[in-house]
């Protein structure tokens, strides 16, 4: 995957990232407000932000944790890298 090659991850780090991405994608699929453009609340940024915050908490990521990429960015990067394969 393109994004992973750039990060030069290997071994346990790569496995941990892949597991995190898989778990994240599974959780995001439970919230159509984030991905279903036909959803009545899809464009409501406040609601989307609240859902991303909830997902972050589920995954142990704080929105104030600036040392790590936000869950929404990880999700977008993961989807984009899968499209590039």
Short mmCIF file of N, CA and C in Angstrom, two decimals:
data_model
loop_
_atom_site.label_atom_id
_atom_site.label_comp_id
_atom_site.label_asym_id
_atom_site.label_seq_id
_atom_site.Cartn_x
_atom_site.Cartn_y
_atom_site.Cartn_z
N UNK A 1 0.84 -1.18 0.00
CA UNK A 1 0.00 0.00 0.00
C UNK A 1 0.88 1.24 0.00
N UNK A 2 0.52 2.18 -0.79
CA UNK A 2 1.36 3.36 -0.99
C UNK A 2 1.66 4.12 0.29
N UNK A 3 0.64 4.40 1.09
CA UNK A 3 0.87 5.20 2.29
C UNK A 3 1.73 4.46 3.30
N UNK A 4 1.59 3.15 3.36
CA UNK A 4 2.39 2.39 4.31
C UNK A 4 3.85 2.34 3.88
N UNK A 5 4.11 2.26 2.59
CA UNK A 5 5.49 2.24 2.11
C UNK A 5 6.18 3.54 2.47
N UNK A 6 5.49 4.65 2.34
CA UNK A 6 6.08 5.94 2.67
C UNK A 6 6.41 6.05 4.14
N UNK A 7 5.63 5.41 4.97
CA UNK A 7 5.87 5.47 6.41
C UNK A 7 7.00 4.54 6.83
N UNK A 8 7.40 3.64 5.94
CA UNK A 8 8.46 2.68 6.24
C UNK A 8 8.17 1.86 7.49
N UNK A 9 6.95 1.41 7.63
CA UNK A 9 6.58 0.57 8.75
C UNK A 9 6.91 -0.88 8.43
N UNK A 10 7.28 -1.60 9.47
CA UNK A 10 7.54 -3.02 9.26
C UNK A 10 7.16 -3.80 10.50
N UNK A 11 7.03 -5.09 10.33
CA UNK A 11 6.79 -5.99 11.45
C UNK A 11 5.58 -5.64 12.28
N UNK A 12 5.81 -5.55 13.59
CA UNK A 12 4.73 -5.31 14.54
C UNK A 12 4.03 -3.98 14.32
N UNK A 13 4.79 -2.94 13.94
CA UNK A 13 4.18 -1.63 13.71
C UNK A 13 3.19 -1.67 12.54
N UNK A 14 3.58 -2.34 11.48
CA UNK A 14 2.71 -2.45 10.31
C UNK A 14 1.46 -3.26 10.66
N UNK A 15 1.66 -4.36 11.39
CA UNK A 15 0.52 -5.19 11.79
C UNK A 15 -0.43 -4.41 12.68
N UNK A 16 0.11 -3.65 13.63
CA UNK A 16 -0.72 -2.86 14.54
C UNK A 16 -1.51 -1.81 13.76
N UNK A 17 -0.86 -1.17 12.78
CA UNK A 17 -1.56 -0.16 11.98
C UNK A 17 -2.67 -0.80 11.15
N UNK A 18 -2.40 -1.94 10.56
CA UNK A 18 -3.41 -2.62 9.76
C UNK A 18 -4.60 -3.05 10.63
N UNK A 19 -4.32 -3.54 11.83
CA UNK A 19 -5.39 -3.93 12.74
C UNK A 19 -6.22 -2.72 13.16
N UNK A 20 -5.55 -1.60 13.43
CA UNK A 20 -6.25 -0.38 13.81
C UNK A 20 -7.15 0.09 12.67
N UNK A 21 -6.61 0.10 11.45
CA UNK A 21 -7.39 0.53 10.29
C UNK A 21 -8.60 -0.38 10.07
N UNK A 22 -8.41 -1.68 10.21
CA UNK A 22 -9.53 -2.61 10.02
C UNK A 22 -10.61 -2.38 11.06
N UNK A 23 -10.20 -2.18 12.30
CA UNK A 23 -11.16 -1.92 13.37
C UNK A 23 -11.88 -0.59 13.12
N UNK A 24 -11.13 0.42 12.72
CA UNK A 24 -11.70 1.73 12.43
C UNK A 24 -12.74 1.64 11.31
N UNK A 25 -12.40 0.96 10.24
CA UNK A 25 -13.33 0.81 9.12
C UNK A 25 -14.60 0.10 9.56
N UNK A 26 -14.44 -0.95 10.36
CA UNK A 26 -15.60 -1.67 10.88
C UNK A 26 -16.52 -0.78 11.70
N UNK A 27 -15.93 0.08 12.51
CA UNK A 27 -16.73 0.99 13.34
C UNK A 27 -17.39 2.06 12.47
N UNK A 28 -16.66 2.62 11.53
CA UNK A 28 -17.22 3.67 10.66
C UNK A 28 -18.42 3.14 9.88
N UNK A 29 -18.37 1.88 9.48
CA UNK A 29 -19.50 1.30 8.75
C UNK A 29 -20.78 1.29 9.57
N UNK A 30 -20.66 1.35 10.88
CA UNK A 30 -21.84 1.39 11.76
C UNK A 30 -22.51 2.76 11.78
N UNK A 31 -21.85 3.77 11.22
CA UNK A 31 -22.34 5.15 11.25
C UNK A 31 -22.51 5.69 9.83
N UNK A 32 -23.63 5.39 9.17
CA UNK A 32 -23.84 5.86 7.80
C UNK A 32 -23.80 7.38 7.65
N UNK A 33 -23.99 8.11 8.73
CA UNK A 33 -23.90 9.57 8.67
C UNK A 33 -22.53 10.02 8.14
N UNK A 34 -21.52 9.17 8.31
CA UNK A 34 -20.16 9.53 7.89
C UNK A 34 -19.86 9.20 6.44
N UNK A 35 -20.57 8.24 5.87
CA UNK A 35 -20.21 7.79 4.52
C UNK A 35 -21.36 7.74 3.52
N UNK A 36 -22.59 7.77 3.97
CA UNK A 36 -23.74 7.67 3.08
C UNK A 36 -24.20 9.07 2.68
N UNK A 37 -23.85 9.48 1.46
CA UNK A 37 -24.18 10.83 1.02
C UNK A 37 -25.69 11.06 0.92
N UNK A 38 -26.48 10.00 0.93
CA UNK A 38 -27.93 10.12 0.91
C UNK A 38 -28.53 10.24 2.30
N UNK A 39 -27.71 10.09 3.31
CA UNK A 39 -28.19 10.19 4.70
C UNK A 39 -28.62 11.63 4.97
N UNK A 40 -29.75 11.79 5.65
CA UNK A 40 -30.31 13.12 5.87
C UNK A 40 -29.38 14.04 6.67
N UNK A 41 -28.48 13.47 7.46
CA UNK A 41 -27.59 14.29 8.29
C UNK A 41 -26.13 14.23 7.85
N UNK A 42 -25.89 13.72 6.64
CA UNK A 42 -24.53 13.55 6.13
C UNK A 42 -23.71 14.85 6.15
N UNK A 43 -24.32 15.96 5.79
CA UNK A 43 -23.59 17.22 5.67
C UNK A 43 -23.54 18.04 6.96
N UNK A 44 -24.07 17.51 8.04
CA UNK A 44 -24.09 18.25 9.30
C UNK A 44 -22.77 18.02 10.04
N UNK A 45 -21.87 19.00 9.92
CA UNK A 45 -20.52 18.87 10.45
C UNK A 45 -20.49 18.68 11.96
N UNK A 46 -21.39 19.31 12.67
CA UNK A 46 -21.41 19.17 14.13
C UNK A 46 -21.70 17.72 14.51
N UNK A 47 -22.68 17.13 13.85
CA UNK A 47 -23.01 15.74 14.14
C UNK A 47 -21.89 14.80 13.71
N UNK A 48 -21.31 15.06 12.54
CA UNK A 48 -20.18 14.24 12.08
C UNK A 48 -19.03 14.32 13.06
N UNK A 49 -18.74 15.51 13.54
CA UNK A 49 -17.66 15.69 14.50
C UNK A 49 -17.90 14.92 15.78
N UNK A 50 -19.15 14.93 16.23
CA UNK A 50 -19.50 14.19 17.45
C UNK A 50 -19.32 12.69 17.25
N UNK A 51 -19.69 12.20 16.07
CA UNK A 51 -19.52 10.77 15.79
C UNK A 51 -18.04 10.42 15.72
N UNK A 52 -17.23 11.26 15.05
CA UNK A 52 -15.79 10.98 14.99
C UNK A 52 -15.17 11.00 16.38
N UNK A 53 -15.64 11.90 17.23
CA UNK A 53 -15.13 11.95 18.60
C UNK A 53 -15.49 10.67 19.35
N UNK A 54 -16.71 10.19 19.16
CA UNK A 54 -17.15 8.95 19.79
C UNK A 54 -16.29 7.77 19.30
N UNK A 55 -16.04 7.72 18.01
CA UNK A 55 -15.20 6.66 17.45
C UNK A 55 -13.79 6.74 18.03
N UNK A 56 -13.26 7.94 18.12
CA UNK A 56 -11.93 8.12 18.70
C UNK A 56 -11.86 7.60 20.12
N UNK A 57 -12.89 7.88 20.90
CA UNK A 57 -12.92 7.38 22.29
C UNK A 57 -12.97 5.86 22.31
N UNK A 58 -13.76 5.28 21.41
CA UNK A 58 -13.84 3.81 21.34
C UNK A 58 -12.48 3.19 21.04
N UNK A 59 -11.70 3.90 20.25
CA UNK A 59 -10.39 3.39 19.84
C UNK A 59 -9.25 3.90 20.70
N UNK A 60 -9.59 4.65 21.73
CA UNK A 60 -8.55 5.16 22.63
C UNK A 60 -7.78 6.34 22.09
N UNK A 61 -8.38 7.08 21.15
CA UNK A 61 -7.75 8.27 20.58
C UNK A 61 -8.49 9.50 21.08
N UNK A 62 -7.74 10.45 21.59
CA UNK A 62 -8.34 11.70 22.05
C UNK A 62 -8.27 12.72 20.93
N UNK A 63 -9.31 13.55 20.82
CA UNK A 63 -9.27 14.60 19.79
C UNK A 63 -8.20 15.63 20.10
N UNK A 64 -7.75 15.68 21.36
CA UNK A 64 -6.71 16.61 21.76
C UNK A 64 -5.31 16.02 21.64
N UNK A 65 -5.21 14.78 21.19
CA UNK A 65 -3.92 14.11 21.05
C UNK A 65 -3.31 14.51 19.71
N UNK A 66 -2.50 15.56 19.74
CA UNK A 66 -1.92 16.08 18.50
C UNK A 66 -0.74 15.25 18.01
N UNK A 67 -0.29 14.30 18.81
CA UNK A 67 0.84 13.47 18.38
C UNK A 67 0.40 12.37 17.43
N UNK A 68 -0.89 12.12 17.35
CA UNK A 68 -1.37 11.09 16.44
C UNK A 68 -2.38 11.68 15.47
N UNK A 69 -2.51 11.04 14.34
CA UNK A 69 -3.45 11.49 13.33
C UNK A 69 -4.87 11.19 13.81
N UNK A 70 -5.79 12.09 13.52
CA UNK A 70 -7.17 11.89 13.94
C UNK A 70 -7.75 10.65 13.25
N UNK A 71 -8.75 10.07 13.87
CA UNK A 71 -9.40 8.89 13.30
C UNK A 71 -9.95 9.17 11.91
N UNK A 72 -10.51 10.35 11.72
CA UNK A 72 -11.07 10.67 10.40
C UNK A 72 -9.97 10.71 9.34
N UNK A 73 -8.80 11.25 9.68
CA UNK A 73 -7.69 11.29 8.73
C UNK A 73 -7.14 9.90 8.46
N UNK A 74 -7.03 9.08 9.49
CA UNK A 74 -6.57 7.70 9.30
C UNK A 74 -7.53 6.97 8.37
N UNK A 75 -8.83 7.16 8.59
CA UNK A 75 -9.84 6.52 7.75
C UNK A 75 -9.70 6.98 6.30
N UNK A 76 -9.62 8.27 6.09
CA UNK A 76 -9.49 8.80 4.72
C UNK A 76 -8.23 8.28 4.05
N UNK A 77 -7.11 8.30 4.77
CA UNK A 77 -5.85 7.82 4.21
C UNK A 77 -5.92 6.33 3.87
N UNK A 78 -6.56 5.56 4.74
CA UNK A 78 -6.69 4.12 4.52
C UNK A 78 -7.53 3.84 3.28
N UNK A 79 -8.65 4.52 3.16
CA UNK A 79 -9.51 4.33 1.99
C UNK A 79 -8.77 4.73 0.72
N UNK A 80 -8.10 5.86 0.75
CA UNK A 80 -7.36 6.32 -0.43
C UNK A 80 -6.25 5.36 -0.81
N UNK A 81 -5.52 4.83 0.17
CA UNK A 81 -4.43 3.91 -0.15
C UNK A 81 -4.98 2.60 -0.73
N UNK A 82 -6.15 2.18 -0.27
CA UNK A 82 -6.75 0.96 -0.80
C UNK A 82 -7.21 1.17 -2.24
N UNK A 83 -7.63 2.38 -2.56
CA UNK A 83 -8.04 2.70 -3.93
C UNK A 83 -6.84 2.70 -4.87
N UNK A 84 -5.67 3.01 -4.34
CA UNK A 84 -4.46 3.11 -5.16
C UNK A 84 -3.86 1.74 -5.49
N UNK A 85 -4.31 0.71 -4.79
CA UNK A 85 -3.74 -0.63 -5.00
C UNK A 85 -4.12 -1.20 -6.34
#
